[in-house]
């Protein structure tokens, strides 16, 4: 006898393996996001020497991809509503692939900037479409854990890029400008991204379109088939389609105009989404992945060890993300965010204290140990909280009628904040490394009252209950 499930309830776990495959394929965009974000870490010093640029110019080369990411994030929501989630993934994969090839074979600094900007657009599109698609296909009971796949893919991408960079550096005898495969080592580091980019594109042909997009496009039979795939054959498909259709009929295609309202221009929930995105970046997390090798070398660590510490940091990042995946549906989004904020504040304050002992380009042994331990602790607390919670909540917290547009705005704000931190770090650290980390610690501390006062809990709610 077939059991009929009420619409929106969790299906039996018979199809969970298939849902996990679909989610993992969609999250490959997150893998590329992490890989591209971190791979530049191994090329920073070499690019500076190759093109004879100062710290300010170097920061722009590193950060320019983030401007492209903001553009891609702003475009992705409306584009996905028009042509579908899968097509946007395929466009992003094509941009990633072109960027990887171009970055490996630049003629000069200006076209390296162009290729990284193009890749950034792909990253921005993937950063929006990944969590949105996963939230739309995942059964409610598993949505938090499946939504965490996006961040898990990001941290795995970061770790793999650091491991590949370290391997390439060893093959080039420890010289970032050493020759390998007819190119300089740093060029090979950037070019290897073509492999996961092509895989992302191929996987996008193996997963179904979002049921919500299919219903909006009038493809009801296909939408039912996809719902049966992801929620189980016992689901009442007619009731589920009717539930989604009713929610969609009460709305219209979201645009920026739909986000306007409230006392400060935008709807309050949109400001909360922007706040989550901005706080996630203002704690300085990407400094750990864009500049860690250069940072450790600046305080007296040799290049090979600095690459190794970058890799160990990325492993801690994975461990923290696994902890978050286990806890996000058990204790909720807000408690995780608060635990992470407190932990990050303490870790960043300890880093600031340790760097205050920096003299003549080296740290005393005890302070060096504190700096390394605190840096790893900071990454752990970020990964087990804000790294996962923000991506999950951005996919969940907005009402259906504004979800796509609001996601685009929140993700664009995230990329702009990311750019501001990335572009300012070389100059700030050159001015005062201790003060730089005090600033990051202050933002971590400020995130506590923000979460307590403004952030809603979305644990266990269906997307149709969000407004």
mmCIF file of N, CA, C and O in Angstrom, residues 88-178:
data_model
loop_
_atom_site.group_PDB
_atom_site.id
_atom_site.type_symbol
_atom_site.label_atom_id
_atom_site.label_comp_id
_atom_site.label_asym_id
_atom_site.label_seq_id
_atom_site.Cartn_x
_atom_site.Cartn_y
_atom_site.Cartn_z
ATOM 1 N N UNK A 88 21.773 28.733 -16.039
ATOM 2 C CA UNK A 88 22.685 29.663 -15.367
ATOM 3 C C UNK A 88 23.933 28.922 -14.890
ATOM 4 O O UNK A 88 25.054 29.430 -15.001
ATOM 5 N N UNK A 89 23.761 27.703 -14.373
ATOM 6 C CA UNK A 89 24.922 26.898 -13.979
ATOM 7 C C UNK A 89 25.840 26.658 -15.181
ATOM 8 O O UNK A 89 27.080 26.730 -15.063
ATOM 9 N N UNK A 90 25.262 26.364 -16.332
ATOM 10 C CA UNK A 90 26.063 26.082 -17.524
ATOM 11 C C UNK A 90 26.804 27.323 -18.016
ATOM 12 O O UNK A 90 27.957 27.237 -18.450
ATOM 13 N N UNK A 91 26.160 28.475 -17.930
ATOM 14 C CA UNK A 91 26.843 29.726 -18.284
ATOM 15 C C UNK A 91 28.014 29.965 -17.343
ATOM 16 O O UNK A 91 29.115 30.333 -17.767
ATOM 17 N N UNK A 92 27.779 29.762 -16.045
ATOM 18 C CA UNK A 92 28.853 29.953 -15.069
ATOM 19 C C UNK A 92 30.017 29.010 -15.338
ATOM 20 O O UNK A 92 31.190 29.410 -15.260
ATOM 21 N N UNK A 93 29.724 27.750 -15.675
ATOM 22 C CA UNK A 93 30.784 26.781 -15.961
ATOM 23 C C UNK A 93 31.608 27.213 -17.164
ATOM 24 O O UNK A 93 32.849 27.077 -17.171
ATOM 25 N N UNK A 94 30.935 27.742 -18.199
ATOM 26 C CA UNK A 94 31.657 28.213 -19.388
ATOM 27 C C UNK A 94 32.576 29.388 -19.043
ATOM 28 O O UNK A 94 33.731 29.444 -19.495
ATOM 29 N N UNK A 95 32.078 30.319 -18.228
ATOM 30 C CA UNK A 95 32.896 31.455 -17.820
ATOM 31 C C UNK A 95 34.094 31.001 -16.991
ATOM 32 O O UNK A 95 35.209 31.510 -17.164
ATOM 33 N N UNK A 96 33.897 30.032 -16.092
ATOM 34 C CA UNK A 96 34.993 29.475 -15.301
ATOM 35 C C UNK A 96 36.068 28.894 -16.210
ATOM 36 O O UNK A 96 37.268 29.116 -16.011
ATOM 37 N N UNK A 97 35.633 28.117 -17.195
ATOM 38 C CA UNK A 97 36.583 27.435 -18.076
ATOM 39 C C UNK A 97 37.415 28.437 -18.868
ATOM 40 O O UNK A 97 38.648 28.325 -18.951
ATOM 41 N N UNK A 98 36.751 29.429 -19.458
ATOM 42 C CA UNK A 98 37.457 30.461 -20.228
ATOM 43 C C UNK A 98 38.440 31.209 -19.332
ATOM 44 O O UNK A 98 39.579 31.486 -19.712
ATOM 45 N N UNK A 99 38.005 31.533 -18.109
ATOM 46 C CA UNK A 99 38.857 32.259 -17.173
ATOM 47 C C UNK A 99 40.096 31.461 -16.806
ATOM 48 O O UNK A 99 41.203 32.013 -16.721
ATOM 49 N N UNK A 100 39.941 30.146 -16.591
ATOM 50 C CA UNK A 100 41.080 29.313 -16.207
ATOM 51 C C UNK A 100 42.135 29.280 -17.308
ATOM 52 O O UNK A 100 43.338 29.428 -17.044
ATOM 53 N N UNK A 101 41.678 29.116 -18.541
ATOM 54 C CA UNK A 101 42.621 29.077 -19.668
ATOM 55 C C UNK A 101 43.305 30.424 -19.851
ATOM 56 O O UNK A 101 44.527 30.514 -19.996
ATOM 57 N N UNK A 102 42.515 31.499 -19.813
ATOM 58 C CA UNK A 102 43.091 32.830 -19.980
ATOM 59 C C UNK A 102 44.056 33.209 -18.881
ATOM 60 O O UNK A 102 45.115 33.795 -19.131
ATOM 61 N N UNK A 103 43.730 32.868 -17.632
ATOM 62 C CA UNK A 103 44.594 33.206 -16.496
ATOM 63 C C UNK A 103 45.916 32.452 -16.552
ATOM 64 O O UNK A 103 46.940 32.939 -16.065
ATOM 65 N N UNK A 104 45.899 31.267 -17.133
ATOM 66 C CA UNK A 104 47.134 30.484 -17.252
ATOM 67 C C UNK A 104 48.027 30.997 -18.365
ATOM 68 O O UNK A 104 49.245 30.758 -18.351
ATOM 69 N N UNK A 105 47.445 31.715 -19.319
ATOM 70 C CA UNK A 105 48.207 32.158 -20.495
ATOM 71 C C UNK A 105 48.058 33.660 -20.737
ATOM 72 O O UNK A 105 47.722 34.086 -21.851
ATOM 73 N N UNK A 106 48.306 34.486 -19.721
ATOM 74 C CA UNK A 106 48.117 35.932 -19.921
ATOM 75 C C UNK A 106 49.248 36.545 -20.740
ATOM 76 O O UNK A 106 50.407 36.121 -20.646
ATOM 77 N N UNK A 107 48.900 37.531 -21.546
ATOM 78 C CA UNK A 107 49.924 38.259 -22.298
ATOM 79 C C UNK A 107 50.552 39.341 -21.425
ATOM 80 O O UNK A 107 51.723 39.683 -21.586
ATOM 81 N N UNK A 108 49.744 39.898 -20.536
ATOM 82 C CA UNK A 108 50.207 40.997 -19.698
ATOM 83 C C UNK A 108 49.318 41.071 -18.459
ATOM 84 O O UNK A 108 48.407 40.261 -18.295
ATOM 85 N N UNK A 109 49.574 42.073 -17.617
ATOM 86 C CA UNK A 109 48.793 42.207 -16.395
ATOM 87 C C UNK A 109 47.341 42.548 -16.691
ATOM 88 O O UNK A 109 46.435 42.042 -16.028
ATOM 89 N N UNK A 110 47.104 43.379 -17.719
ATOM 90 C CA UNK A 110 45.734 43.834 -17.964
ATOM 91 C C UNK A 110 44.831 42.691 -18.400
ATOM 92 O O UNK A 110 43.662 42.637 -18.011
ATOM 93 N N UNK A 111 45.341 41.756 -19.221
ATOM 94 C CA UNK A 111 44.444 40.678 -19.631
ATOM 95 C C UNK A 111 44.314 39.612 -18.537
ATOM 96 O O UNK A 111 43.294 38.926 -18.454
ATOM 97 N N UNK A 112 45.310 39.494 -17.637
ATOM 98 C CA UNK A 112 45.134 38.646 -16.460
ATOM 99 C C UNK A 112 43.974 39.180 -15.618
ATOM 100 O O UNK A 112 43.140 38.409 -15.122
ATOM 101 N N UNK A 113 43.924 40.506 -15.464
ATOM 102 C CA UNK A 113 42.811 41.137 -14.744
ATOM 103 C C UNK A 113 41.484 40.842 -15.447
ATOM 104 O O UNK A 113 40.468 40.534 -14.805
ATOM 105 N N UNK A 114 41.486 40.894 -16.782
ATOM 106 C CA UNK A 114 40.267 40.626 -17.556
ATOM 107 C C UNK A 114 39.776 39.197 -17.329
ATOM 108 O O UNK A 114 38.581 38.977 -17.072
ATOM 109 N N UNK A 115 40.692 38.228 -17.412
ATOM 110 C CA UNK A 115 40.295 36.827 -17.242
ATOM 111 C C UNK A 115 39.785 36.562 -15.827
ATOM 112 O O UNK A 115 38.819 35.821 -15.638
ATOM 113 N N UNK A 116 40.418 37.166 -14.839
ATOM 114 C CA UNK A 116 39.968 36.972 -13.454
ATOM 115 C C UNK A 116 38.607 37.633 -13.217
ATOM 116 O O UNK A 116 37.799 37.130 -12.452
ATOM 117 N N UNK A 117 38.363 38.747 -13.877
ATOM 118 C CA UNK A 117 37.048 39.389 -13.771
ATOM 119 C C UNK A 117 35.968 38.499 -14.375
ATOM 120 O O UNK A 117 34.879 38.326 -13.812
ATOM 121 N N UNK A 118 36.279 37.904 -15.538
ATOM 122 C CA UNK A 118 35.333 37.015 -16.205
ATOM 123 C C UNK A 118 35.019 35.808 -15.320
ATOM 124 O O UNK A 118 33.854 35.416 -15.160
ATOM 125 N N UNK A 119 36.064 35.239 -14.726
ATOM 126 C CA UNK A 119 35.846 34.134 -13.794
ATOM 127 C C UNK A 119 35.033 34.568 -12.588
ATOM 128 O O UNK A 119 34.210 33.807 -12.071
ATOM 129 N N UNK A 120 35.259 35.807 -12.145
ATOM 130 C CA UNK A 120 34.493 36.343 -11.025
ATOM 131 C C UNK A 120 33.007 36.409 -11.316
ATOM 132 O O UNK A 120 32.176 36.142 -10.441
ATOM 133 N N UNK A 121 32.644 36.768 -12.548
ATOM 134 C CA UNK A 121 31.226 36.792 -12.921
ATOM 135 C C UNK A 121 30.626 35.397 -12.772
ATOM 136 O O UNK A 121 29.518 35.221 -12.255
ATOM 137 N N UNK A 122 31.384 34.384 -13.214
ATOM 138 C CA UNK A 122 30.931 32.996 -13.052
ATOM 139 C C UNK A 122 30.777 32.624 -11.596
ATOM 140 O O UNK A 122 29.800 31.969 -11.203
ATOM 141 N N UNK A 123 31.726 33.041 -10.759
ATOM 142 C CA UNK A 123 31.651 32.760 -9.324
ATOM 143 C C UNK A 123 30.402 33.396 -8.718
ATOM 144 O O UNK A 123 29.678 32.767 -7.941
ATOM 145 N N UNK A 124 30.154 34.653 -9.071
ATOM 146 C CA UNK A 124 28.985 35.349 -8.530
ATOM 147 C C UNK A 124 27.688 34.665 -8.911
ATOM 148 O O UNK A 124 26.782 34.521 -8.088
ATOM 149 N N UNK A 125 27.592 34.226 -10.169
ATOM 150 C CA UNK A 125 26.382 33.529 -10.606
ATOM 151 C C UNK A 125 26.217 32.219 -9.837
ATOM 152 O O UNK A 125 25.120 31.890 -9.373
ATOM 153 N N UNK A 126 27.301 31.473 -9.690
ATOM 154 C CA UNK A 126 27.227 30.197 -8.971
ATOM 155 C C UNK A 126 26.890 30.406 -7.501
ATOM 156 O O UNK A 126 26.194 29.580 -6.891
ATOM 157 N N UNK A 127 27.371 31.510 -6.919
ATOM 158 C CA UNK A 127 27.129 31.763 -5.496
ATOM 159 C C UNK A 127 25.662 32.009 -5.214
ATOM 160 O O UNK A 127 25.181 31.748 -4.101
ATOM 161 N N UNK A 128 24.929 32.508 -6.194
ATOM 162 C CA UNK A 128 23.494 32.748 -6.034
ATOM 163 C C UNK A 128 22.688 31.505 -6.395
ATOM 164 O O UNK A 128 21.794 31.075 -5.654
ATOM 165 N N UNK A 129 23.015 30.907 -7.530
ATOM 166 C CA UNK A 129 22.167 29.841 -8.040
ATOM 167 C C UNK A 129 22.329 28.553 -7.245
ATOM 168 O O UNK A 129 21.384 27.763 -7.124
ATOM 169 N N UNK A 130 23.504 28.321 -6.660
ATOM 170 C CA UNK A 130 23.718 27.098 -5.897
ATOM 171 C C UNK A 130 22.779 26.965 -4.713
ATOM 172 O O UNK A 130 21.970 26.020 -4.645
ATOM 173 N N UNK A 131 22.829 27.898 -3.741
ATOM 174 C CA UNK A 131 21.927 27.776 -2.589
ATOM 175 C C UNK A 131 20.458 27.897 -2.961
ATOM 176 O O UNK A 131 19.601 27.247 -2.338
ATOM 177 N N UNK A 132 20.124 28.712 -3.970
ATOM 178 C CA UNK A 132 18.719 28.845 -4.373
ATOM 179 C C UNK A 132 18.201 27.531 -4.938
ATOM 180 O O UNK A 132 17.110 27.068 -4.579
ATOM 181 N N UNK A 133 18.961 26.918 -5.826
ATOM 182 C CA UNK A 133 18.550 25.648 -6.437
ATOM 183 C C UNK A 133 18.433 24.548 -5.382
ATOM 184 O O UNK A 133 17.450 23.800 -5.351
ATOM 185 N N UNK A 134 19.430 24.462 -4.502
ATOM 186 C CA UNK A 134 19.413 23.421 -3.470
ATOM 187 C C UNK A 134 18.204 23.590 -2.557
ATOM 188 O O UNK A 134 17.521 22.622 -2.206
ATOM 189 N N UNK A 135 17.911 24.830 -2.167
ATOM 190 C CA UNK A 135 16.749 25.081 -1.308
ATOM 191 C C UNK A 135 15.453 24.678 -2.003
ATOM 192 O O UNK A 135 14.502 24.217 -1.357
ATOM 193 N N UNK A 136 15.397 24.812 -3.321
ATOM 194 C CA UNK A 136 14.175 24.513 -4.062
ATOM 195 C C UNK A 136 13.976 23.023 -4.319
ATOM 196 O O UNK A 136 12.840 22.579 -4.497
ATOM 197 N N UNK A 137 15.041 22.243 -4.366
ATOM 198 C CA UNK A 137 14.873 20.812 -4.640
ATOM 199 C C UNK A 137 14.931 19.950 -3.382
ATOM 200 O O UNK A 137 14.497 18.800 -3.389
ATOM 201 N N UNK A 138 15.475 20.492 -2.280
ATOM 202 C CA UNK A 138 15.675 19.682 -1.078
ATOM 203 C C UNK A 138 14.374 19.512 -0.293
ATOM 204 O O UNK A 138 13.640 20.480 -0.079
ATOM 205 N N UNK A 139 14.068 18.287 0.177
ATOM 206 C CA UNK A 139 12.938 18.102 1.095
ATOM 207 C C UNK A 139 13.163 18.919 2.366
ATOM 208 O O UNK A 139 14.302 19.020 2.845
ATOM 209 N N UNK A 140 12.119 19.538 2.945
ATOM 210 C CA UNK A 140 12.295 20.418 4.107
ATOM 211 C C UNK A 140 13.070 19.808 5.263
ATOM 212 O O UNK A 140 13.880 20.485 5.890
ATOM 213 N N UNK A 141 12.865 18.519 5.542
ATOM 214 C CA UNK A 141 13.523 17.901 6.696
ATOM 215 C C UNK A 141 15.032 17.819 6.536
ATOM 216 O O UNK A 141 15.759 17.731 7.523
ATOM 217 N N UNK A 142 15.498 17.819 5.284
ATOM 218 C CA UNK A 142 16.939 17.692 5.031
ATOM 219 C C UNK A 142 17.558 18.975 4.500
ATOM 220 O O UNK A 142 18.743 19.012 4.186
ATOM 221 N N UNK A 143 16.741 20.033 4.374
ATOM 222 C CA UNK A 143 17.201 21.203 3.633
ATOM 223 C C UNK A 143 18.400 21.884 4.273
ATOM 224 O O UNK A 143 19.293 22.351 3.579
ATOM 225 N N UNK A 144 18.445 21.944 5.605
ATOM 226 C CA UNK A 144 19.580 22.589 6.249
ATOM 227 C C UNK A 144 20.876 21.877 5.953
ATOM 228 O O UNK A 144 21.876 22.490 5.563
ATOM 229 N N UNK A 145 20.868 20.538 6.093
ATOM 230 C CA UNK A 145 22.084 19.781 5.825
ATOM 231 C C UNK A 145 22.454 19.815 4.347
ATOM 232 O O UNK A 145 23.634 19.939 3.992
ATOM 233 N N UNK A 146 21.452 19.706 3.472
ATOM 234 C CA UNK A 146 21.752 19.763 2.047
ATOM 235 C C UNK A 146 22.201 21.162 1.627
ATOM 236 O O UNK A 146 23.083 21.322 0.781
ATOM 237 N N UNK A 147 21.596 22.190 2.244
ATOM 238 C CA UNK A 147 22.044 23.555 1.969
ATOM 239 C C UNK A 147 23.483 23.772 2.383
ATOM 240 O O UNK A 147 24.203 24.582 1.801
ATOM 241 N N UNK A 148 23.928 23.016 3.385
ATOM 242 C CA UNK A 148 25.303 23.121 3.851
ATOM 243 C C UNK A 148 26.307 22.607 2.827
ATOM 244 O O UNK A 148 27.505 22.890 2.930
ATOM 245 N N UNK A 149 25.816 21.838 1.836
ATOM 246 C CA UNK A 149 26.722 21.328 0.810
ATOM 247 C C UNK A 149 27.430 22.460 0.079
ATOM 248 O O UNK A 149 28.558 22.292 -0.374
ATOM 249 N N UNK A 150 26.753 23.601 -0.077
ATOM 250 C CA UNK A 150 27.372 24.729 -0.771
ATOM 251 C C UNK A 150 28.646 25.155 -0.054
ATOM 252 O O UNK A 150 29.709 25.299 -0.669
ATOM 253 N N UNK A 151 28.554 25.343 1.266
ATOM 254 C CA UNK A 151 29.732 25.745 2.016
ATOM 255 C C UNK A 151 30.750 24.611 2.099
ATOM 256 O O UNK A 151 31.960 24.842 2.058
ATOM 257 N N UNK A 152 30.256 23.364 2.218
ATOM 258 C CA UNK A 152 31.177 22.232 2.234
ATOM 259 C C UNK A 152 31.985 22.178 0.947
ATOM 260 O O UNK A 152 33.204 21.942 0.963
ATOM 261 N N UNK A 153 31.319 22.417 -0.180
ATOM 262 C CA UNK A 153 32.019 22.424 -1.460
ATOM 263 C C UNK A 153 33.029 23.560 -1.531
ATOM 264 O O UNK A 153 34.126 23.399 -2.082
ATOM 265 N N UNK A 154 32.663 24.709 -0.968
ATOM 266 C CA UNK A 154 33.593 25.843 -0.960
ATOM 267 C C UNK A 154 34.864 25.490 -0.201
ATOM 268 O O UNK A 154 35.985 25.713 -0.678
ATOM 269 N N UNK A 155 34.708 24.909 0.997
ATOM 270 C CA UNK A 155 35.895 24.645 1.819
ATOM 271 C C UNK A 155 36.728 23.507 1.240
ATOM 272 O O UNK A 155 37.959 23.512 1.356
ATOM 273 N N UNK A 156 36.069 22.535 0.596
ATOM 274 C CA UNK A 156 36.842 21.490 -0.076
ATOM 275 C C UNK A 156 37.614 22.092 -1.256
ATOM 276 O O UNK A 156 38.780 21.749 -1.493
ATOM 277 N N UNK A 157 36.969 23.006 -1.977
ATOM 278 C CA UNK A 157 37.659 23.689 -3.076
ATOM 279 C C UNK A 157 38.872 24.459 -2.591
ATOM 280 O O UNK A 157 39.943 24.454 -3.229
ATOM 281 N N UNK A 158 38.728 25.127 -1.442
ATOM 282 C CA UNK A 158 39.862 25.853 -0.849
ATOM 283 C C UNK A 158 40.989 24.885 -0.506
ATOM 284 O O UNK A 158 42.162 25.122 -0.828
ATOM 285 N N UNK A 159 40.643 23.765 0.142
ATOM 286 C CA UNK A 159 41.665 22.794 0.554
ATOM 287 C C UNK A 159 42.365 22.181 -0.648
ATOM 288 O O UNK A 159 43.603 22.063 -0.673
ATOM 289 N N UNK A 160 41.594 21.793 -1.663
ATOM 290 C CA UNK A 160 42.201 21.176 -2.848
ATOM 291 C C UNK A 160 43.120 22.165 -3.558
ATOM 292 O O UNK A 160 44.208 21.795 -4.023
ATOM 293 N N UNK A 161 42.696 23.429 -3.637
ATOM 294 C CA UNK A 161 43.546 24.424 -4.301
ATOM 295 C C UNK A 161 44.863 24.599 -3.556
ATOM 296 O O UNK A 161 45.929 24.726 -4.176
ATOM 297 N N UNK A 162 44.814 24.597 -2.218
ATOM 298 C CA UNK A 162 46.041 24.734 -1.439
ATOM 299 C C UNK A 162 46.940 23.508 -1.600
ATOM 300 O O UNK A 162 48.167 23.630 -1.693
ATOM 301 N N UNK A 163 46.326 22.321 -1.645
ATOM 302 C CA UNK A 163 47.104 21.097 -1.846
ATOM 303 C C UNK A 163 47.736 21.075 -3.233
ATOM 304 O O UNK A 163 48.920 20.726 -3.384
ATOM 305 N N UNK A 164 46.961 21.452 -4.245
ATOM 306 C CA UNK A 164 47.498 21.507 -5.610
ATOM 307 C C UNK A 164 48.618 22.543 -5.700
ATOM 308 O O UNK A 164 49.673 22.291 -6.309
ATOM 309 N N UNK A 165 48.389 23.720 -5.103
ATOM 310 C CA UNK A 165 49.430 24.751 -5.106
ATOM 311 C C UNK A 165 50.721 24.251 -4.463
ATOM 312 O O UNK A 165 51.817 24.471 -4.979
ATOM 313 N N UNK A 166 50.577 23.577 -3.314
ATOM 314 C CA UNK A 166 51.757 23.062 -2.617
ATOM 315 C C UNK A 166 52.476 22.020 -3.473
ATOM 316 O O UNK A 166 53.693 22.020 -3.585
ATOM 317 N N UNK A 167 51.694 21.133 -4.126
ATOM 318 C CA UNK A 167 52.294 20.120 -4.991
ATOM 319 C C UNK A 167 53.019 20.735 -6.173
ATOM 320 O O UNK A 167 54.127 20.310 -6.528
ATOM 321 N N UNK A 168 52.396 21.742 -6.786
ATOM 322 C CA UNK A 168 53.041 22.418 -7.921
ATOM 323 C C UNK A 168 54.302 23.128 -7.469
ATOM 324 O O UNK A 168 55.332 23.111 -8.159
ATOM 325 N N UNK A 169 54.249 23.757 -6.287
ATOM 326 C CA UNK A 169 55.429 24.449 -5.754
ATOM 327 C C UNK A 169 56.579 23.461 -5.534
ATOM 328 O O UNK A 169 57.737 23.762 -5.844
ATOM 329 N N UNK A 170 56.260 22.277 -4.979
ATOM 330 C CA UNK A 170 57.308 21.271 -4.783
ATOM 331 C C UNK A 170 57.889 20.823 -6.119
ATOM 332 O O UNK A 170 59.102 20.648 -6.259
ATOM 333 N N UNK A 171 57.025 20.627 -7.115
ATOM 334 C CA UNK A 171 57.491 20.203 -8.438
ATOM 335 C C UNK A 171 58.364 21.267 -9.093
ATOM 336 O O UNK A 171 59.246 20.950 -9.907
ATOM 337 N N UNK A 172 58.121 22.533 -8.719
ATOM 338 C CA UNK A 172 58.915 23.646 -9.260
ATOM 339 C C UNK A 172 60.067 24.011 -8.331
ATOM 340 O O UNK A 172 60.611 25.120 -8.410
ATOM 341 N N UNK A 173 60.438 23.063 -7.423
ATOM 342 C CA UNK A 173 61.579 23.233 -6.511
ATOM 343 C C UNK A 173 61.425 24.456 -5.597
ATOM 344 O O UNK A 173 62.401 25.174 -5.333
ATOM 345 N N UNK A 174 60.172 24.713 -5.139
ATOM 346 C CA UNK A 174 59.922 25.774 -4.175
ATOM 347 C C UNK A 174 59.891 27.171 -4.754
ATOM 348 O O UNK A 174 59.800 28.144 -4.005
ATOM 349 N N UNK A 175 59.913 27.289 -6.079
ATOM 350 C CA UNK A 175 59.942 28.613 -6.729
ATOM 351 C C UNK A 175 58.616 28.842 -7.447
ATOM 352 O O UNK A 175 58.281 28.124 -8.395
ATOM 353 N N UNK A 176 57.862 29.857 -7.002
ATOM 354 C CA UNK A 176 56.575 30.153 -7.631
ATOM 355 C C UNK A 176 56.725 30.559 -9.090
ATOM 356 O O UNK A 176 55.775 30.460 -9.862
ATOM 357 N N UNK A 177 57.930 31.000 -9.467
ATOM 358 C CA UNK A 177 58.187 31.375 -10.857
ATOM 359 C C UNK A 177 59.039 30.323 -11.573
ATOM 360 O O UNK A 177 59.481 30.545 -12.702
ATOM 361 N N UNK A 178 59.229 29.188 -10.902
ATOM 362 C CA UNK A 178 59.957 28.100 -11.538
ATOM 363 C C UNK A 178 59.163 27.523 -12.703
ATOM 364 O O UNK A 178 57.937 27.565 -12.717
#
